[in-house]
Amino acid sequence: MNINLTLIGQAIAFFVFVVFCMKYVWPPIIQALREREKKIADGLQAAERAARDLTLAQEKVTLELKEAKQQAAAIIEQANKRATQMIEEAKDSSRQEGERLIALAKAEIDQEKNRAKESLRAEVAALAVAGAEKILESAVDAKAHSKMLDKLAAEL
Amino acid sequence: MAGETLTASSYIQHHLQNLVYGNHPVNGWGFAHTAKEASEMGFWAIHVDSMLWSIGLGIIFAWVFSKVAKSVTSGVPGGLQNFVEVIVEFVDSSVKETFHGKNSVIAPLALTIFCWIFLMNFMDLIPVDFLPQLFHLAGVQYMKVVPTTDINVTLGMSLSVFFLIIYYSIKIKGVGGFMGELTLQPFGKWMIPFNFLLEGVGLIAKPISLALRLFGNLYAGELIFILIALLPFWAQGFLSVPWAIFHILIITLQAFIFMMLTIVYLSMAHEDH
């Protein structure tokens, strides 16, 4: 094995290749690698953030759903209450109306009865007078006996 | 093989001989025709095959990676980008685990070392006779296709790393700090010569061990492939395939070790005691 110029030649070639690698090979490739690393890191971070946002949104949705349900329940309850109230009111007013009608009818009936009584009384008085006339065979002076007749009519 | 009778030792020697271009004292400038001529050329000769293969493989690495770097996107990556990204990510995490300072050189350096050494080692998996025979037909006498089995190549890289270690040590700690590190540990100022001997050996051992580990592993691996190639043809498949499969592990591991140790040494250079 001879040590000779090859040694220096190889050292020069080595130097040239290292400088070439340093200038044109290493920086662009390593930069691309770093960029990709950053991209992936950003992507992962974004995914994480999105997942967090999703959970938040879901929580919000559940909350709003719950609220909406509560509201709906309250509205339904109110409506029910109102309906019962209206039914009660209607019942009340109809009862009052019925009572009024009944009272009216009763009054009319009373009136009718009184009137019938009056006319019956008058007729009875006339019949009594006629009967008495027949019995007595003489006319009864209605004027002279009106006092007695009234008494009679009042007794009926 | 160059007209000689083919014996086992000449076959092996032929396979382990680089294609050398240099100034021979007698024949002048030209390719060495024998191993003896090659060694007579001394220091001012060059292994043409090692240089061509290593630079060619380095260009393949640079071409593939810069092609991806040009069209790189942080969106959905394509097939080639995926492949390159896996390697870059792997190197980046290795660097980050070990080196905590701020330095824009170390990571690209580690990437270059890993990919380039892996590709050079990978040449070992190509059947040992295939490329040399092709070049032989084209008239080239010697062709050693695995650059990392050439000590010059591994030493060239480890010495570059060594200079980076010294450069960053001085840059971060200053000349005084670096000298202090070399002389005032581990036994305090009364033992300066001894400390210097200890730390100096430790420092020099870094590039030497880095170069020899890679060279030794690949050289041995290549040698075993050559030895297997000497066996009768029915035995070759039995041995060559398991060894090649095992070697896939070795070439990757050696590239990784070279890269990792470079990172460790440089991060040690950055540490202030």
Tab-separated table of C-alpha atoms in Angstrom:
chain	number	residue	atom	x	y	z
A	1	MET	CA	0.000	0.000	0.000
A	2	ASN	CA	1.526	3.225	-1.088
A	3	ILE	CA	0.520	6.484	0.433
A	4	ASN	CA	0.428	8.920	-2.459
A	5	LEU	CA	-1.391	11.811	-4.091
A	6	THR	CA	-4.673	9.898	-4.001
A	7	LEU	CA	-4.878	10.937	-0.365
A	8	ILE	CA	-4.883	14.618	-1.265
A	9	GLY	CA	-7.134	14.060	-4.247
A	10	GLN	CA	-9.644	12.257	-2.053
A	11	ALA	CA	-9.477	15.005	0.567
A	12	ILE	CA	-10.175	17.631	-2.103
A	13	ALA	CA	-13.058	15.596	-3.539
A	14	PHE	CA	-14.410	15.112	-0.023
A	15	PHE	CA	-14.245	18.833	0.621
A	16	VAL	CA	-16.028	19.607	-2.661
A	17	PHE	CA	-18.823	17.128	-2.000
A	18	VAL	CA	-19.316	18.333	1.559
A	19	VAL	CA	-19.533	21.949	0.396
A	20	PHE	CA	-21.948	20.944	-2.357
A	21	CYS	CA	-24.074	19.035	0.107
A	22	MET	CA	-23.997	21.958	2.537
A	23	LYS	CA	-25.058	24.474	-0.094
A	24	TYR	CA	-27.493	22.663	-2.360
A	25	VAL	CA	-28.679	19.470	-0.700
A	26	TRP	CA	-29.079	19.793	3.026
A	27	PRO	CA	-30.851	23.160	3.489
A	28	PRO	CA	-33.804	22.651	1.093
A	29	ILE	CA	-34.498	19.095	2.214
A	30	ILE	CA	-34.261	19.828	5.920
A	31	GLN	CA	-36.388	22.935	5.433
A	32	ALA	CA	-39.065	20.906	3.687
A	33	LEU	CA	-38.956	18.384	6.521
A	34	ARG	CA	-39.352	21.109	9.122
A	35	GLU	CA	-42.209	22.655	7.151
A	36	ARG	CA	-43.993	19.332	6.958
A	37	GLU	CA	-43.450	18.820	10.668
A	38	LYS	CA	-45.010	22.210	11.302
A	39	LYS	CA	-47.913	21.477	8.976
A	40	ILE	CA	-48.633	18.214	10.725
A	41	ALA	CA	-48.371	19.854	14.124
A	42	ASP	CA	-50.736	22.619	12.995
A	43	GLY	CA	-53.130	20.064	11.553
A	44	LEU	CA	-53.166	18.081	14.766
A	45	GLN	CA	-53.710	21.226	16.774
A	46	ALA	CA	-56.574	22.276	14.506
A	47	ALA	CA	-58.149	18.851	14.830
A	48	GLU	CA	-57.873	19.066	18.588
A	49	ARG	CA	-59.419	22.510	18.563
A	50	ALA	CA	-62.222	21.321	16.313
A	51	ALA	CA	-62.904	18.410	18.637
A	52	ARG	CA	-63.035	20.799	21.571
A	53	ASP	CA	-65.359	23.108	19.643
A	54	LEU	CA	-67.563	20.150	18.823
A	55	THR	CA	-67.860	19.179	22.482
A	56	LEU	CA	-68.682	22.762	23.362
A	57	ALA	CA	-71.289	22.959	20.625
A	58	GLN	CA	-72.805	19.677	21.752
A	59	GLU	CA	-72.980	20.913	25.293
A	60	LYS	CA	-74.620	24.096	24.090
A	61	VAL	CA	-77.091	22.141	22.007
A	62	THR	CA	-78.033	19.950	24.953
A	63	LEU	CA	-78.460	23.010	27.107
A	64	GLU	CA	-80.629	24.778	24.559
A	65	LEU	CA	-82.641	21.677	23.933
A	66	LYS	CA	-83.284	21.377	27.628
A	67	GLU	CA	-84.288	25.009	27.823
A	68	ALA	CA	-86.582	24.665	24.837
A	69	LYS	CA	-88.204	21.631	26.398
A	70	GLN	CA	-88.722	23.491	29.618
A	71	GLN	CA	-90.212	26.380	27.740
A	72	ALA	CA	-92.501	24.102	25.804
A	73	ALA	CA	-93.583	22.417	29.013
A	74	ALA	CA	-94.276	25.798	30.584
A	75	ILE	CA	-96.306	26.880	27.571
A	76	ILE	CA	-98.315	23.694	27.581
A	77	GLU	CA	-98.958	24.014	31.287
A	78	GLN	CA	-100.050	27.589	30.838
A	79	ALA	CA	-102.346	26.608	28.006
A	80	ASN	CA	-103.829	23.839	30.083
A	81	LYS	CA	-104.369	26.217	32.942
A	82	ARG	CA	-105.978	28.698	30.653
A	83	ALA	CA	-108.203	26.031	29.153
A	84	THR	CA	-109.360	24.893	32.584
A	85	GLN	CA	-109.919	28.470	33.501
A	86	MET	CA	-111.963	29.052	30.381
A	87	ILE	CA	-113.969	25.926	31.000
A	88	GLU	CA	-114.612	27.027	34.562
A	89	GLU	CA	-115.650	30.448	33.392
A	90	ALA	CA	-117.944	28.959	30.783
A	91	LYS	CA	-119.433	26.642	33.378
A	92	ASP	CA	-119.980	29.548	35.749
A	93	SER	CA	-121.595	31.746	33.176
A	94	SER	CA	-123.811	28.964	31.887
A	95	ARG	CA	-124.862	28.063	35.391
A	96	GLN	CA	-125.696	31.689	36.104
A	97	GLU	CA	-127.593	31.888	32.827
A	98	GLY	CA	-129.521	28.749	33.683
A	99	GLU	CA	-130.340	30.019	37.105
A	100	ARG	CA	-131.456	33.281	35.650
A	101	LEU	CA	-133.641	31.483	33.134
A	102	ILE	CA	-135.060	29.266	35.838
A	103	ALA	CA	-135.832	32.287	38.020
A	104	LEU	CA	-137.449	33.991	35.082
A	105	ALA	CA	-139.577	30.948	34.299
A	106	LYS	CA	-140.543	30.604	37.936
A	107	ALA	CA	-141.572	34.229	38.060
A	108	GLU	CA	-143.614	33.774	34.925
A	109	ILE	CA	-145.183	30.664	36.327
A	110	ASP	CA	-146.038	32.508	39.558
A	111	GLN	CA	-147.484	35.317	37.596
A	112	GLU	CA	-149.500	32.913	35.494
A	113	LYS	CA	-150.671	31.101	38.614
A	114	ASN	CA	-151.700	34.336	40.267
A	115	ARG	CA	-153.495	35.383	37.182
A	116	ALA	CA	-155.296	32.059	36.967
A	117	LYS	CA	-156.108	32.313	40.651
A	118	GLU	CA	-157.507	35.796	40.114
A	119	SER	CA	-159.632	34.735	37.196
A	120	LEU	CA	-160.710	31.559	39.009
A	121	ARG	CA	-161.597	33.624	42.009
A	122	ALA	CA	-163.615	35.993	39.915
A	123	GLU	CA	-165.314	33.071	38.207
A	124	VAL	CA	-165.967	31.301	41.487
A	125	ALA	CA	-167.498	34.493	42.831
A	126	ALA	CA	-169.717	34.768	39.802
A	127	LEU	CA	-170.629	31.073	40.041
A	128	ALA	CA	-171.365	31.443	43.695
A	129	VAL	CA	-173.502	34.406	43.031
A	130	ALA	CA	-175.297	32.545	40.262
A	131	GLY	CA	-175.713	29.528	42.530
A	132	ALA	CA	-177.047	31.636	45.312
A	133	GLU	CA	-179.421	33.338	42.967
A	134	LYS	CA	-180.673	30.022	41.858
A	135	ILE	CA	-181.089	28.960	45.423
A	136	LEU	CA	-182.729	32.107	46.477
A	137	GLU	CA	-184.474	32.416	43.198
A	138	SER	CA	-183.913	36.032	43.354
A	139	ALA	CA	-181.316	38.235	42.173
A	140	VAL	CA	-178.660	39.008	44.476
A	141	ASP	CA	-177.713	42.472	44.341
A	142	ALA	CA	-174.095	42.269	43.566
A	143	LYS	CA	-173.595	45.703	44.929
A	144	ALA	CA	-175.340	44.991	48.151
A	145	HIS	CA	-173.510	41.838	48.684
A	146	SER	CA	-170.177	42.735	47.297
A	147	LYS	CA	-168.753	42.826	50.769
A	148	MET	CA	-169.770	39.295	51.384
A	149	LEU	CA	-168.649	38.210	47.931
A	150	ASP	CA	-165.204	39.668	48.388
A	151	LYS	CA	-164.945	37.837	51.686
A	152	LEU	CA	-165.902	34.661	49.930
A	153	ALA	CA	-163.470	35.208	47.103
A	154	ALA	CA	-160.685	35.816	49.604
A	155	GLU	CA	-161.404	32.509	51.251
A	156	LEU	CA	-160.925	30.588	47.997
B	1	MET	CA	-3.703	-11.472	-16.755
B	2	ALA	CA	-1.074	-9.526	-18.544
B	3	GLY	CA	0.369	-12.665	-20.108
B	4	GLU	CA	1.500	-14.255	-16.842
B	5	THR	CA	0.477	-17.731	-15.901
B	6	LEU	CA	-2.481	-17.501	-13.563
B	7	THR	CA	-1.610	-18.614	-10.052
B	8	ALA	CA	-3.548	-17.969	-6.909
B	9	SER	CA	-1.086	-15.451	-5.534
B	10	SER	CA	-0.724	-13.556	-8.794
B	11	TYR	CA	-4.511	-13.456	-9.092
B	12	ILE	CA	-4.831	-12.005	-5.627
B	13	GLN	CA	-1.995	-9.553	-6.139
B	14	HIS	CA	-3.483	-8.462	-9.401
B	15	HIS	CA	-6.812	-7.798	-7.753
B	16	LEU	CA	-5.261	-5.791	-4.979
B	17	GLN	CA	-3.200	-3.565	-7.249
B	18	ASN	CA	-4.483	-0.095	-8.065
B	19	LEU	CA	-4.202	1.547	-11.434
B	20	VAL	CA	-1.394	4.008	-10.726
B	21	TYR	CA	-0.455	7.025	-12.779
B	22	GLY	CA	2.705	8.842	-11.867
B	23	ASN	CA	6.281	9.784	-12.632
B	24	HIS	CA	8.503	6.709	-12.709
B	25	PRO	CA	12.220	7.502	-12.186
B	26	VAL	CA	13.156	5.471	-15.261
B	27	ASN	CA	10.090	5.350	-17.492
B	28	GLY	CA	8.834	8.908	-16.858
B	29	TRP	CA	5.119	9.869	-16.659
B	30	GLY	CA	2.715	7.046	-17.320
B	31	PHE	CA	0.730	4.142	-15.858
B	32	ALA	CA	2.606	1.682	-13.699
B	33	HIS	CA	2.750	-1.758	-15.278
B	34	THR	CA	3.705	-3.681	-12.168
B	35	ALA	CA	3.282	-3.292	-8.440
B	36	LYS	CA	7.032	-2.670	-8.172
B	37	GLU	CA	6.878	0.188	-10.654
B	38	ALA	CA	3.901	1.621	-8.763
B	39	SER	CA	5.779	1.693	-5.474
B	40	GLU	CA	8.848	3.186	-7.176
B	41	MET	CA	6.734	6.169	-8.208
B	42	GLY	CA	6.668	7.294	-4.579
B	43	PHE	CA	4.274	9.896	-3.248
B	44	TRP	CA	3.703	11.807	-6.464
B	45	ALA	CA	1.512	9.218	-8.075
B	46	ILE	CA	-2.211	8.855	-8.117
B	47	HIS	CA	-4.558	5.887	-8.009
B	48	VAL	CA	-6.648	6.633	-11.056
B	49	ASP	CA	-9.186	3.876	-10.377
B	50	SER	CA	-9.807	4.916	-6.748
B	51	MET	CA	-10.185	8.544	-7.731
B	52	LEU	CA	-12.499	7.833	-10.641
B	53	TRP	CA	-14.745	5.482	-8.732
B	54	SER	CA	-14.914	7.592	-5.608
B	55	ILE	CA	-15.593	10.819	-7.497
B	56	GLY	CA	-18.050	9.057	-9.793
B	57	LEU	CA	-19.958	7.645	-6.819
B	58	GLY	CA	-19.793	11.013	-5.090
B	59	ILE	CA	-21.322	12.588	-8.169
B	60	ILE	CA	-24.102	9.996	-8.162
B	61	PHE	CA	-24.815	10.870	-4.536
B	62	ALA	CA	-24.690	14.609	-5.232
B	63	TRP	CA	-26.837	14.252	-8.351
B	64	VAL	CA	-29.577	12.167	-6.724
B	65	PHE	CA	-29.744	14.304	-3.609
B	66	SER	CA	-29.602	17.653	-5.365
B	67	LYS	CA	-32.260	16.454	-7.798
B	68	VAL	CA	-34.541	15.777	-4.863
B	69	ALA	CA	-33.478	19.005	-3.127
B	70	LYS	CA	-34.476	21.013	-6.192
B	71	SER	CA	-38.003	19.649	-6.396
B	72	VAL	CA	-38.464	19.091	-2.691
B	73	THR	CA	-41.912	19.739	-1.323
B	74	SER	CA	-43.307	19.872	2.164
B	75	GLY	CA	-46.498	18.328	0.828
B	76	VAL	CA	-46.917	14.676	-0.089
B	77	PRO	CA	-43.443	13.365	-1.049
B	78	GLY	CA	-42.818	11.178	-4.081
B	79	GLY	CA	-40.881	7.915	-4.093
B	80	LEU	CA	-37.360	9.252	-4.487
B	81	GLN	CA	-38.002	12.126	-2.122
B	82	ASN	CA	-39.272	9.660	0.444
B	83	PHE	CA	-36.114	7.624	0.144
B	84	VAL	CA	-33.877	10.672	0.444
B	85	GLU	CA	-35.925	12.030	3.329
B	86	VAL	CA	-35.533	8.806	5.276
B	87	ILE	CA	-31.752	9.076	4.984
B	88	VAL	CA	-31.694	12.787	5.786
B	89	GLU	CA	-33.992	12.278	8.755
B	90	PHE	CA	-31.831	9.414	9.996
B	91	VAL	CA	-28.628	11.462	9.712
B	92	ASP	CA	-30.313	14.495	11.253
B	93	SER	CA	-31.516	12.540	14.285
B	94	SER	CA	-28.072	10.946	14.704
B	95	VAL	CA	-26.467	14.381	14.661
B	96	LYS	CA	-29.044	15.834	17.056
B	97	GLU	CA	-28.613	13.005	19.541
B	98	THR	CA	-24.884	13.525	19.787
B	99	PHE	CA	-24.158	17.108	18.906
B	100	HIS	CA	-25.960	19.839	20.814
B	101	GLY	CA	-24.179	22.954	19.615
B	102	LYS	CA	-25.020	25.134	16.674
B	103	ASN	CA	-23.108	24.209	13.548
B	104	SER	CA	-24.392	24.152	9.995
B	105	VAL	CA	-21.481	22.031	8.728
B	106	ILE	CA	-21.753	18.878	10.770
B	107	ALA	CA	-25.089	17.578	9.521
B	108	PRO	CA	-24.334	17.929	5.786
B	109	LEU	CA	-20.863	16.563	6.480
B	110	ALA	CA	-22.364	13.531	8.198
B	111	LEU	CA	-24.811	13.011	5.341
B	112	THR	CA	-22.042	13.179	2.760
B	113	ILE	CA	-19.856	10.781	4.718
B	114	PHE	CA	-22.633	8.271	5.235
B	115	CYS	CA	-23.925	8.205	1.666
B	116	TRP	CA	-20.579	8.442	-0.043
B	117	ILE	CA	-18.879	5.763	2.055
B	118	PHE	CA	-21.917	3.552	1.703
B	119	LEU	CA	-21.787	3.848	-2.083
B	120	MET	CA	-18.048	3.227	-2.170
B	121	ASN	CA	-18.462	0.207	0.093
B	122	PHE	CA	-21.338	-0.963	-2.041
B	123	MET	CA	-18.956	-1.528	-4.944
B	124	ASP	CA	-17.692	-4.454	-2.892
B	125	LEU	CA	-20.906	-6.339	-3.595
B	126	ILE	CA	-20.312	-6.309	-7.331
B	127	PRO	CA	-18.717	-9.659	-8.254
B	128	VAL	CA	-14.949	-9.274	-7.872
B	129	ASP	CA	-14.012	-10.177	-11.423
B	130	PHE	CA	-16.789	-8.411	-13.225
B	131	LEU	CA	-15.549	-4.837	-13.576
B	132	PRO	CA	-11.786	-5.603	-13.647
B	133	GLN	CA	-12.396	-8.089	-16.468
B	134	LEU	CA	-14.432	-5.535	-18.409
B	135	PHE	CA	-11.642	-2.994	-18.072
B	136	HIS	CA	-9.088	-5.642	-18.903
B	137	LEU	CA	-10.854	-6.233	-22.207
B	138	ALA	CA	-10.734	-2.482	-22.772
B	139	GLY	CA	-6.978	-2.596	-22.261
B	140	VAL	CA	-6.741	-1.314	-18.712
B	141	GLN	CA	-4.362	-3.513	-16.801
B	142	TYR	CA	-5.372	-2.874	-13.190
B	143	MET	CA	-8.747	-1.894	-11.849
B	144	LYS	CA	-9.672	-1.887	-8.173
B	145	VAL	CA	-13.312	-0.881	-7.992
B	146	VAL	CA	-13.835	-0.466	-4.238
B	147	PRO	CA	-12.304	2.901	-3.320
B	148	THR	CA	-12.585	2.258	0.427
B	149	THR	CA	-10.158	-0.663	0.122
B	150	ASP	CA	-7.552	1.976	-0.748
B	151	ILE	CA	-5.922	3.356	2.397
B	152	ASN	CA	-5.348	6.672	0.632
B	153	VAL	CA	-9.076	7.175	0.246
B	154	THR	CA	-9.989	6.402	3.837
B	155	LEU	CA	-7.027	8.309	5.181
B	156	GLY	CA	-7.863	11.264	2.943
B	157	MET	CA	-11.311	11.458	4.449
B	158	SER	CA	-10.250	10.868	8.035
B	159	LEU	CA	-7.509	13.488	7.766
B	160	SER	CA	-10.071	15.986	6.501
B	161	VAL	CA	-12.151	15.171	9.559
B	162	PHE	CA	-9.012	15.527	11.674
B	163	PHE	CA	-8.406	19.044	10.333
B	164	LEU	CA	-12.015	19.923	11.060
B	165	ILE	CA	-11.526	18.669	14.622
B	166	ILE	CA	-8.489	20.919	15.072
B	167	TYR	CA	-10.203	23.837	13.330
B	168	TYR	CA	-13.282	23.700	15.549
B	169	SER	CA	-11.268	23.032	18.700
B	170	ILE	CA	-9.298	26.219	18.087
B	171	LYS	CA	-12.342	28.159	16.928
B	172	ILE	CA	-14.410	27.292	19.996
B	173	LYS	CA	-11.746	27.175	22.707
B	174	GLY	CA	-9.053	29.390	21.226
B	175	VAL	CA	-5.438	28.359	20.712
B	176	GLY	CA	-4.798	28.570	24.446
B	177	GLY	CA	-7.810	26.517	25.330
B	178	PHE	CA	-6.913	23.832	22.833
B	179	MET	CA	-3.337	23.715	24.020
B	180	GLY	CA	-4.537	23.595	27.605
B	181	GLU	CA	-6.753	20.680	26.731
B	182	LEU	CA	-3.780	18.895	25.247
B	183	THR	CA	-1.337	19.559	28.060
B	184	LEU	CA	-3.170	20.171	31.360
B	185	GLN	CA	-5.183	16.964	31.429
B	186	PRO	CA	-5.539	14.564	33.031
B	187	PHE	CA	-2.794	15.103	35.627
B	188	GLY	CA	-2.500	18.864	36.149
B	189	LYS	CA	0.252	21.276	35.253
B	190	TRP	CA	3.166	19.402	36.899
B	191	MET	CA	2.886	16.591	34.384
B	192	ILE	CA	2.714	18.630	31.173
B	193	PRO	CA	5.007	16.446	29.005
B	194	PHE	CA	3.283	13.286	30.091
B	195	ASN	CA	-0.158	14.828	29.556
B	196	PHE	CA	0.853	16.036	26.129
B	197	LEU	CA	2.084	12.589	25.163
B	198	LEU	CA	-1.162	11.022	26.344
B	199	GLU	CA	-3.519	13.547	24.748
B	200	GLY	CA	-1.416	13.837	21.597
B	201	VAL	CA	-1.588	10.103	21.017
B	202	GLY	CA	-5.313	10.240	21.690
B	203	LEU	CA	-5.730	13.020	19.160
B	204	ILE	CA	-3.615	11.373	16.469
B	205	ALA	CA	-5.341	8.053	17.080
B	206	LYS	CA	-8.667	9.555	16.008
B	207	PRO	CA	-8.008	9.938	12.263
B	208	ILE	CA	-5.769	6.863	12.121
B	209	SER	CA	-8.325	4.586	13.747
B	210	LEU	CA	-11.094	6.128	11.645
B	211	ALA	CA	-9.187	5.417	8.428
B	212	LEU	CA	-7.842	2.002	9.379
B	213	ARG	CA	-11.160	0.679	10.676
B	214	LEU	CA	-12.926	1.397	7.416
B	215	PHE	CA	-9.982	0.312	5.278
B	216	GLY	CA	-9.395	-2.868	7.252
B	217	ASN	CA	-12.997	-4.001	7.183
B	218	LEU	CA	-13.440	-3.414	3.487
B	219	TYR	CA	-10.001	-4.735	2.542
B	220	ALA	CA	-10.634	-7.934	4.469
B	221	GLY	CA	-14.077	-8.268	2.974
B	222	GLU	CA	-12.731	-7.783	-0.515
B	223	LEU	CA	-9.959	-10.274	0.147
B	224	ILE	CA	-12.444	-12.896	1.241
B	225	PHE	CA	-14.472	-12.314	-1.926
B	226	ILE	CA	-11.264	-12.818	-3.912
B	227	LEU	CA	-10.436	-15.997	-1.995
B	228	ILE	CA	-13.936	-17.318	-2.575
B	229	ALA	CA	-13.488	-16.549	-6.266
B	230	LEU	CA	-10.423	-18.829	-6.282
B	231	LEU	CA	-12.470	-21.825	-5.160
B	232	PRO	CA	-14.027	-24.281	-7.606
B	233	PHE	CA	-17.187	-22.897	-9.169
B	234	TRP	CA	-19.599	-25.184	-7.252
B	235	ALA	CA	-18.309	-23.874	-3.919
B	236	GLN	CA	-18.411	-20.226	-4.891
B	237	GLY	CA	-22.171	-19.825	-4.746
B	238	PHE	CA	-22.358	-21.500	-1.335
B	239	LEU	CA	-19.863	-19.093	0.154
B	240	SER	CA	-20.191	-15.990	-1.920
B	241	VAL	CA	-23.910	-15.493	-1.325
B	242	PRO	CA	-23.829	-15.737	2.511
B	243	TRP	CA	-20.743	-13.560	2.626
B	244	ALA	CA	-22.368	-10.974	0.344
B	245	ILE	CA	-25.488	-10.937	2.499
B	246	PHE	CA	-23.363	-10.530	5.605
B	247	HIS	CA	-21.415	-7.855	3.807
B	248	ILE	CA	-24.564	-5.786	3.262
B	249	LEU	CA	-24.558	-5.370	7.028
B	250	ILE	CA	-20.850	-4.565	7.144
B	251	ILE	CA	-20.856	-1.893	4.462
B	252	THR	CA	-23.803	-0.100	6.051
B	253	LEU	CA	-22.367	-0.460	9.516
B	254	GLN	CA	-18.948	0.841	8.486
B	255	ALA	CA	-20.483	3.866	6.766
B	256	PHE	CA	-22.567	4.490	9.882
B	257	ILE	CA	-19.585	4.101	12.228
B	258	PHE	CA	-17.469	6.518	10.207
B	259	MET	CA	-20.298	9.057	10.257
B	260	MET	CA	-21.100	8.567	13.941
B	261	LEU	CA	-17.468	8.845	15.051
B	262	THR	CA	-17.036	11.979	12.974
B	263	ILE	CA	-20.022	13.514	14.745
B	264	VAL	CA	-18.717	12.402	18.136
B	265	TYR	CA	-15.225	13.758	17.488
B	266	LEU	CA	-16.579	17.081	16.268
B	267	SER	CA	-18.953	17.413	19.192
B	268	MET	CA	-16.022	16.702	21.505
B	269	ALA	CA	-14.146	19.484	19.724
B	270	HIS	CA	-17.065	21.789	20.504
B	271	GLU	CA	-17.243	20.930	24.171
B	272	ASP	CA	-15.626	23.317	26.564
B	273	HIS	CA	-14.213	21.781	29.696
